[in-house]
mmCIF file of C-alpha atoms in Angstrom:
data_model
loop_
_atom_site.group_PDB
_atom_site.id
_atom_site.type_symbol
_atom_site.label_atom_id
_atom_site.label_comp_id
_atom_site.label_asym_id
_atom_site.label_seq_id
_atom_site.Cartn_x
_atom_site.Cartn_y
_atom_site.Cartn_z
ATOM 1 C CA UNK A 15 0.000 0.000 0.000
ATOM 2 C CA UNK A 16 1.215 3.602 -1.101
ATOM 3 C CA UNK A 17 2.098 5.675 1.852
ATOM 4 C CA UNK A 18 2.291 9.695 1.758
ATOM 5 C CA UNK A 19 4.533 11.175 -0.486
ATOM 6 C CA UNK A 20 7.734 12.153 1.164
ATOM 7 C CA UNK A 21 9.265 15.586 0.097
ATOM 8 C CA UNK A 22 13.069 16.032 0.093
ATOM 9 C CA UNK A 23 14.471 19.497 0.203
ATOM 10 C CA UNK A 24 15.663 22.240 3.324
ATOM 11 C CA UNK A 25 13.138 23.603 5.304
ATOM 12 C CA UNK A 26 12.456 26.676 3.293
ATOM 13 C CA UNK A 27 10.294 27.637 0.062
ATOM 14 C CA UNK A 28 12.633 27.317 -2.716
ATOM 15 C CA UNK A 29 11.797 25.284 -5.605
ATOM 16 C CA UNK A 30 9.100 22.743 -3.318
ATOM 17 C CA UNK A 31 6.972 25.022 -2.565
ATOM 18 C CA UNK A 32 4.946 25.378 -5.267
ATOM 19 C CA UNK A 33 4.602 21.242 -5.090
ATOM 20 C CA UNK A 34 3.903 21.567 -0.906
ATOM 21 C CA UNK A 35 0.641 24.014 -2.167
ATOM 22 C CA UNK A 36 -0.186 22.092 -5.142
ATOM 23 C CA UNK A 37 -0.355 18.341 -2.532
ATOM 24 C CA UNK A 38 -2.416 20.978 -0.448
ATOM 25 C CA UNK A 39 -4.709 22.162 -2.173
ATOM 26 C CA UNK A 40 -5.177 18.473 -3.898
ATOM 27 C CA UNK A 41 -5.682 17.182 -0.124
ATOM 28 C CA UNK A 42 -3.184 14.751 -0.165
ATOM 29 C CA UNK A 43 -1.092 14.649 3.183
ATOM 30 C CA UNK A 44 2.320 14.578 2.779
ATOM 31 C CA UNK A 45 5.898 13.769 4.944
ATOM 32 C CA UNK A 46 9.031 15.986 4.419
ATOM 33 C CA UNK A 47 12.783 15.223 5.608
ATOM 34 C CA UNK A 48 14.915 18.173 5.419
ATOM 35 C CA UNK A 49 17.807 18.806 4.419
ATOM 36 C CA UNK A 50 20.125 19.925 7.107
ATOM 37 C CA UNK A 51 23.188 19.367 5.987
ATOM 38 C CA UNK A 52 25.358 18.958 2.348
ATOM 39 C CA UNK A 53 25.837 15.295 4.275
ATOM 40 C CA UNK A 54 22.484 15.162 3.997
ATOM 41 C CA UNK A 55 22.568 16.345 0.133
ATOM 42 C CA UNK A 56 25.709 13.811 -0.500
ATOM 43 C CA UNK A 57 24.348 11.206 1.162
ATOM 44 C CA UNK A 58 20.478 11.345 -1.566
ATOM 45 C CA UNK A 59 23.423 12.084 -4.556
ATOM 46 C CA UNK A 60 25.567 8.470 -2.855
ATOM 47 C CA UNK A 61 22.256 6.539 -2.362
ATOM 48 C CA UNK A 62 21.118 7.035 -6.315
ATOM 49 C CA UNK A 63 18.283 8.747 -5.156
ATOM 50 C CA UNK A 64 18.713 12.155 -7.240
ATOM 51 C CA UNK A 65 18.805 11.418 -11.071
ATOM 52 C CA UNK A 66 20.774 14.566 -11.867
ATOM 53 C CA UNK A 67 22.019 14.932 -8.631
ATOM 54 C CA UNK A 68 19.661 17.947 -7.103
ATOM 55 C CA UNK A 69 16.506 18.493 -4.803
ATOM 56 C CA UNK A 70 13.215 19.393 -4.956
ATOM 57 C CA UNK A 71 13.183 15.316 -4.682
ATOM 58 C CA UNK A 72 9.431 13.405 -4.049
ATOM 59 C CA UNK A 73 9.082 9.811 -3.216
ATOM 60 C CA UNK A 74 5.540 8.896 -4.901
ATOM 61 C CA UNK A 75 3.995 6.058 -5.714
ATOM 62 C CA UNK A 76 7.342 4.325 -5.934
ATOM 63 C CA UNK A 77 8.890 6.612 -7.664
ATOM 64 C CA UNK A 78 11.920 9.215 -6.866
ATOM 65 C CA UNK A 79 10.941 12.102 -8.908
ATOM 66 C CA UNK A 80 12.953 14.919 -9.328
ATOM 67 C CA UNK A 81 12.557 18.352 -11.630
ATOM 68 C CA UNK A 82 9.959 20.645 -10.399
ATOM 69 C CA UNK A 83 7.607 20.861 -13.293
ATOM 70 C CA UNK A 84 7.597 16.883 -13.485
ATOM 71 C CA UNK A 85 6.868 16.407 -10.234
ATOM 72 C CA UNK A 86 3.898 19.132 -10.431
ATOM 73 C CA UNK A 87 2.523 17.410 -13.643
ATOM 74 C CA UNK A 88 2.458 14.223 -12.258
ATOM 75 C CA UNK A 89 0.418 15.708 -8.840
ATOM 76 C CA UNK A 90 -1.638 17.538 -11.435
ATOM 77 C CA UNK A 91 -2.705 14.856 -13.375
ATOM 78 C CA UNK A 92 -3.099 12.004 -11.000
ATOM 79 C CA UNK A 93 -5.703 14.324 -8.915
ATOM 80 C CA UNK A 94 -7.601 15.758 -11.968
ATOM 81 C CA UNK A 95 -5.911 19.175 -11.878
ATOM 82 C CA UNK A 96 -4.633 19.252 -14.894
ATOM 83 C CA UNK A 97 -7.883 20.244 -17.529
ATOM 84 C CA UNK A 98 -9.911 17.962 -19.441
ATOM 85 C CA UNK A 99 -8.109 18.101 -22.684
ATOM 86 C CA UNK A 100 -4.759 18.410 -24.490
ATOM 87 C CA UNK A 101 -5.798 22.567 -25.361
ATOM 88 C CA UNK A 102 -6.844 22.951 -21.692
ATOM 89 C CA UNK A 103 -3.322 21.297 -20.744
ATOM 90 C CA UNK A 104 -1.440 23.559 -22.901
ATOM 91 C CA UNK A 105 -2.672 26.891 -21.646
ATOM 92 C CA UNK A 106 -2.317 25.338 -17.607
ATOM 93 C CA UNK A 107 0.835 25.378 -19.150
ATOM 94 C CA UNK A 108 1.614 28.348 -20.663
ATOM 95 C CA UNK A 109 0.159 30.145 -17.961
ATOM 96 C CA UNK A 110 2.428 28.247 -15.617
ATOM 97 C CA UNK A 111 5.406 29.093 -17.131
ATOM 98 C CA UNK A 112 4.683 32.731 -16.930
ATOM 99 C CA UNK A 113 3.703 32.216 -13.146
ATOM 100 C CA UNK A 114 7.307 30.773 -12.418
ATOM 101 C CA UNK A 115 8.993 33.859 -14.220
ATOM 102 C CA UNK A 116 7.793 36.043 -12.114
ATOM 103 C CA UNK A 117 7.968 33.995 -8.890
ATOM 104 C CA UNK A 118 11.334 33.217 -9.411
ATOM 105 C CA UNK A 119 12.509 37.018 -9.447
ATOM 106 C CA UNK A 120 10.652 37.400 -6.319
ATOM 107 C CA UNK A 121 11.514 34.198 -4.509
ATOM 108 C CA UNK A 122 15.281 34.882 -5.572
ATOM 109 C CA UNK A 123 15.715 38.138 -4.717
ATOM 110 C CA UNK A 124 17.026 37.180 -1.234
ATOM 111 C CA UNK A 125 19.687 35.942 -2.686
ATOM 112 C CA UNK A 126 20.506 39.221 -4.682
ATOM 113 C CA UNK A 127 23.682 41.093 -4.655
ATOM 114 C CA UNK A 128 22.928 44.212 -2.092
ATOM 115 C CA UNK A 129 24.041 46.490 -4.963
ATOM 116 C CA UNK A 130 21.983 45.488 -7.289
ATOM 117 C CA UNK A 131 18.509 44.853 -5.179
ATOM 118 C CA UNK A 132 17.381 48.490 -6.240
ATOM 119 C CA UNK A 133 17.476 48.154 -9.800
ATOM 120 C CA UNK A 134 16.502 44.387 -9.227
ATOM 121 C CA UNK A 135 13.084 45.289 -7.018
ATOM 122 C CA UNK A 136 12.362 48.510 -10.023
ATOM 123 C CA UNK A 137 12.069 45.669 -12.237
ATOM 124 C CA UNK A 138 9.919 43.183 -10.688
ATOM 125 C CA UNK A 139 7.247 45.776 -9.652
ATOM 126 C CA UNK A 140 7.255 46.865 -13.248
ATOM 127 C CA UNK A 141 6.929 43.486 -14.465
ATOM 128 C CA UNK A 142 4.275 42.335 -11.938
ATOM 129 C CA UNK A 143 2.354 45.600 -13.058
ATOM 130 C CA UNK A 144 2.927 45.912 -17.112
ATOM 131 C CA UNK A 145 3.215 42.436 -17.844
ATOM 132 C CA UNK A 146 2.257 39.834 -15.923
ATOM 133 C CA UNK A 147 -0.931 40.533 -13.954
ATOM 134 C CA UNK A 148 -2.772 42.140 -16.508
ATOM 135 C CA UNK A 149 -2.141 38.933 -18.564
ATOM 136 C CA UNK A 150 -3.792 37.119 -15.896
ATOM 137 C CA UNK A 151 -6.717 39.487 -15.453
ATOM 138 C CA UNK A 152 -7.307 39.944 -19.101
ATOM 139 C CA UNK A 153 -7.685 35.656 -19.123
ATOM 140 C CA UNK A 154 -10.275 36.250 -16.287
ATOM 141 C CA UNK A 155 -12.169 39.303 -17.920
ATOM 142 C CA UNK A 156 -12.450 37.563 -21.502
ATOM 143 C CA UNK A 157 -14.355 34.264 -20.164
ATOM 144 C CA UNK A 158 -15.697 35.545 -17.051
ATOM 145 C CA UNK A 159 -15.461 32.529 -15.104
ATOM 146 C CA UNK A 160 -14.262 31.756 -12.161
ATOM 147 C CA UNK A 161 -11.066 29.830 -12.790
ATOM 148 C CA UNK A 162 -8.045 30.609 -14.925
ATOM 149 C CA UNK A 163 -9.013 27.216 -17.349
ATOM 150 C CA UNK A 164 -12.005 25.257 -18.200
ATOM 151 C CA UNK A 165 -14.107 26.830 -15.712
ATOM 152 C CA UNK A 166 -12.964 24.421 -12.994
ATOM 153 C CA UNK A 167 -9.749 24.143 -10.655
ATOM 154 C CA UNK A 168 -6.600 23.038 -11.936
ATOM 155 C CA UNK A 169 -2.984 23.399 -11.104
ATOM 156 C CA UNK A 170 -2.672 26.728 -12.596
ATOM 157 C CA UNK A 171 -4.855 28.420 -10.182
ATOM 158 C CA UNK A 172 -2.811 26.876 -7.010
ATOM 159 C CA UNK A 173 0.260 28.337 -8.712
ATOM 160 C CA UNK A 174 -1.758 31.871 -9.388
ATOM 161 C CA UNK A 175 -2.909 31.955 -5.975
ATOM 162 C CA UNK A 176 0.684 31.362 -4.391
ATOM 163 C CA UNK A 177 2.907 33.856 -6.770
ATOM 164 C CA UNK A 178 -0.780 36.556 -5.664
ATOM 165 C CA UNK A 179 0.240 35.577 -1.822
ATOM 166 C CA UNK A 180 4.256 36.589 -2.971
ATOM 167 C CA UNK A 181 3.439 39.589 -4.289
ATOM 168 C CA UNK A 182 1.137 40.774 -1.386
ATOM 169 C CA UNK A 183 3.993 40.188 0.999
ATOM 170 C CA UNK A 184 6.255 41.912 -1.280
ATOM 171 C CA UNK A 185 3.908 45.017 -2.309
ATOM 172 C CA UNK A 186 0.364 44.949 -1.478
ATOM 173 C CA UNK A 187 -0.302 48.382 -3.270
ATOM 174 C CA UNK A 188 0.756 46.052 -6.523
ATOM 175 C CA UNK A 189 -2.812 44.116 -6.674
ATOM 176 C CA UNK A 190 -4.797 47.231 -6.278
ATOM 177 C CA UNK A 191 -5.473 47.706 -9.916
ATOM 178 C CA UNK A 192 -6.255 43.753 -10.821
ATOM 179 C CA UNK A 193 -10.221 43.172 -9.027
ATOM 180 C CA UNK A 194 -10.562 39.748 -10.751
ATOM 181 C CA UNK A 195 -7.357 39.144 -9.838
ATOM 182 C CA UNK A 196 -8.064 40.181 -6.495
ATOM 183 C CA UNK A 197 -11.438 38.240 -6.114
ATOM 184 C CA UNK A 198 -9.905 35.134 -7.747
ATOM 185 C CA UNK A 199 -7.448 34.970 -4.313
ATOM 186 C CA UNK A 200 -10.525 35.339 -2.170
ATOM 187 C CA UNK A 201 -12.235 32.345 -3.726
ATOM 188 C CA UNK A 202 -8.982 30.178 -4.102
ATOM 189 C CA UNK A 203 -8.174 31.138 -0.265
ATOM 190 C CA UNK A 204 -11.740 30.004 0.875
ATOM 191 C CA UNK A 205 -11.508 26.754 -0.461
ATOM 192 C CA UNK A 206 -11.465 24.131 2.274
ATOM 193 C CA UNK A 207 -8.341 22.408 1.494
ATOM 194 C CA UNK A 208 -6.662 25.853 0.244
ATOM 195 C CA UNK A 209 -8.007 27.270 3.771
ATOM 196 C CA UNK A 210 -6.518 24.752 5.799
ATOM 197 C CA UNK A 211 -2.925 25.279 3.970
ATOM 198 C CA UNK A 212 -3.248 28.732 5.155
ATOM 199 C CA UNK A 213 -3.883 28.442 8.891
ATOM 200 C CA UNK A 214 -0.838 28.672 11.348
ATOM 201 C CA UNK A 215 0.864 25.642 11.889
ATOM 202 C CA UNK A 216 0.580 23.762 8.226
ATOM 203 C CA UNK A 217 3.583 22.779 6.077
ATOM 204 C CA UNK A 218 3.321 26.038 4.282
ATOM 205 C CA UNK A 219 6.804 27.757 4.560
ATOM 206 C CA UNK A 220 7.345 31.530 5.862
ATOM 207 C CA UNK A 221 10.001 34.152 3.570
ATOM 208 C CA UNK A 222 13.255 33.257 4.329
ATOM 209 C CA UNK A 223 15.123 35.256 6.827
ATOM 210 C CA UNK A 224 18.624 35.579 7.015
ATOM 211 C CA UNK A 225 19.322 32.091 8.792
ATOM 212 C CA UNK A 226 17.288 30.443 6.871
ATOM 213 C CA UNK A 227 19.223 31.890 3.634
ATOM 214 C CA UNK A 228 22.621 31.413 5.058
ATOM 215 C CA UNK A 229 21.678 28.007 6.010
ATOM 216 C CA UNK A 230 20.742 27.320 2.185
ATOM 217 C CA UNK A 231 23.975 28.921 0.814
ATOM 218 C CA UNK A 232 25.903 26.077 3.216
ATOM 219 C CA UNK A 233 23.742 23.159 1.424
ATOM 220 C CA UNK A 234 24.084 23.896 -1.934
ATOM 221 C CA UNK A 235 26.763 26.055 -1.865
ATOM 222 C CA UNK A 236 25.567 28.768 -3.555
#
């Protein structure tokens, strides 16, 4: 019998975040040993247990999967989250992609150099304002529905709903001009399973704070 899925990576957001929400919301429960250590990372690489020798890692259904957007297609598509067709899979998917490009700068920028974390923040807020969520709001506006695909959930509206949370934390003011937008996070965040994810004391990781970074760097030695 198939236990939970165990999730390998440091206790942080990084790259397995995105898969922590998307188990979430999908209410499946789900173990994680962290990383503590590069032992820790040396000893996954020694065991075979990392095909290309790197974390996010996820023990499923017998499997050792590694790379981030496998990992979330396989969630996605073993708990119906991933549209009813191959068009409805392709735009989860190219709305996805943009979703990571902007979480990325923000999730990253903790790690940026301190001289260049000006010109670096100038560009995400212009980004996250001229590019990205009107994209996202003009999807919502031209269907009116009340998901981003096929008028039901799907992984693309976990991912939304996350990289909405990021940019609240990083610049509230920033969603002011998106109400779909804004409404779509108020729906997403009321679902039960969503809900629960949110509440103090779930898996759901905090920012990282200087520890927590400094930690990382000794890891993966970045």
């Amino acid at each position: 019998m198939a236990g939970k899925p165990v999730l390998h990576y440091f206790n942080g957001r990084g790259r397995m975040e995105c898969i922590r929400w998307l188990l979430a919301a999908a209410g499946v429960e789900f173990e994680e040993k962290f990383i503590e250590s590069p032992e820790d990372l040396e000893k996954l690489r020694k065991d075979g247990k990392l095909m290309f020798d790197q974390v996010p890692m996820v023990e499923i259904d017998g499997m050792m999967l590694v790379q981030t957007r496998a990992i979330l297609n396989y969630i996605a598509t073993k708990y119906d989250l991933y549209g009813k067709d191959v068009k409805e899979r392709a735009l989860i998917d190219m709305y996805s992609e943009g979703i990571v490009d902007l979480s990325e700068m923000i999730l990253y920028l903790v790690v940026c150099p301190p001289d260049q974390k000006e010109a670096k923040i100038s560009m995400i807020k212009d980004r996250t304002k001229n590019r990205y969520l009107p994209a996202f709001e003009k999807v919502l506006k031209s269907h009116g529905q009340d998901y981003l695909v096929g008028n039901r959930l799907t992984r693309v509206d976990i991912h939304l709903l996350e990289l909405l949370l990021y940019i609240e934390e990083f610049d509230s003011s920033l969603l002011t001009p998106f109400p779909l937008l804004k409404a779509l996070k108020s729906r997403l965040s009321s679902l039960p399973n969503v809900k629960k994810f949110l509440q103090p004391g779930s898996q759901r990781k905090p920012p990282l704070d200087a520890k927590q970074i400094e930690e990382a760097r000794k890891i993966f030695k970045f």
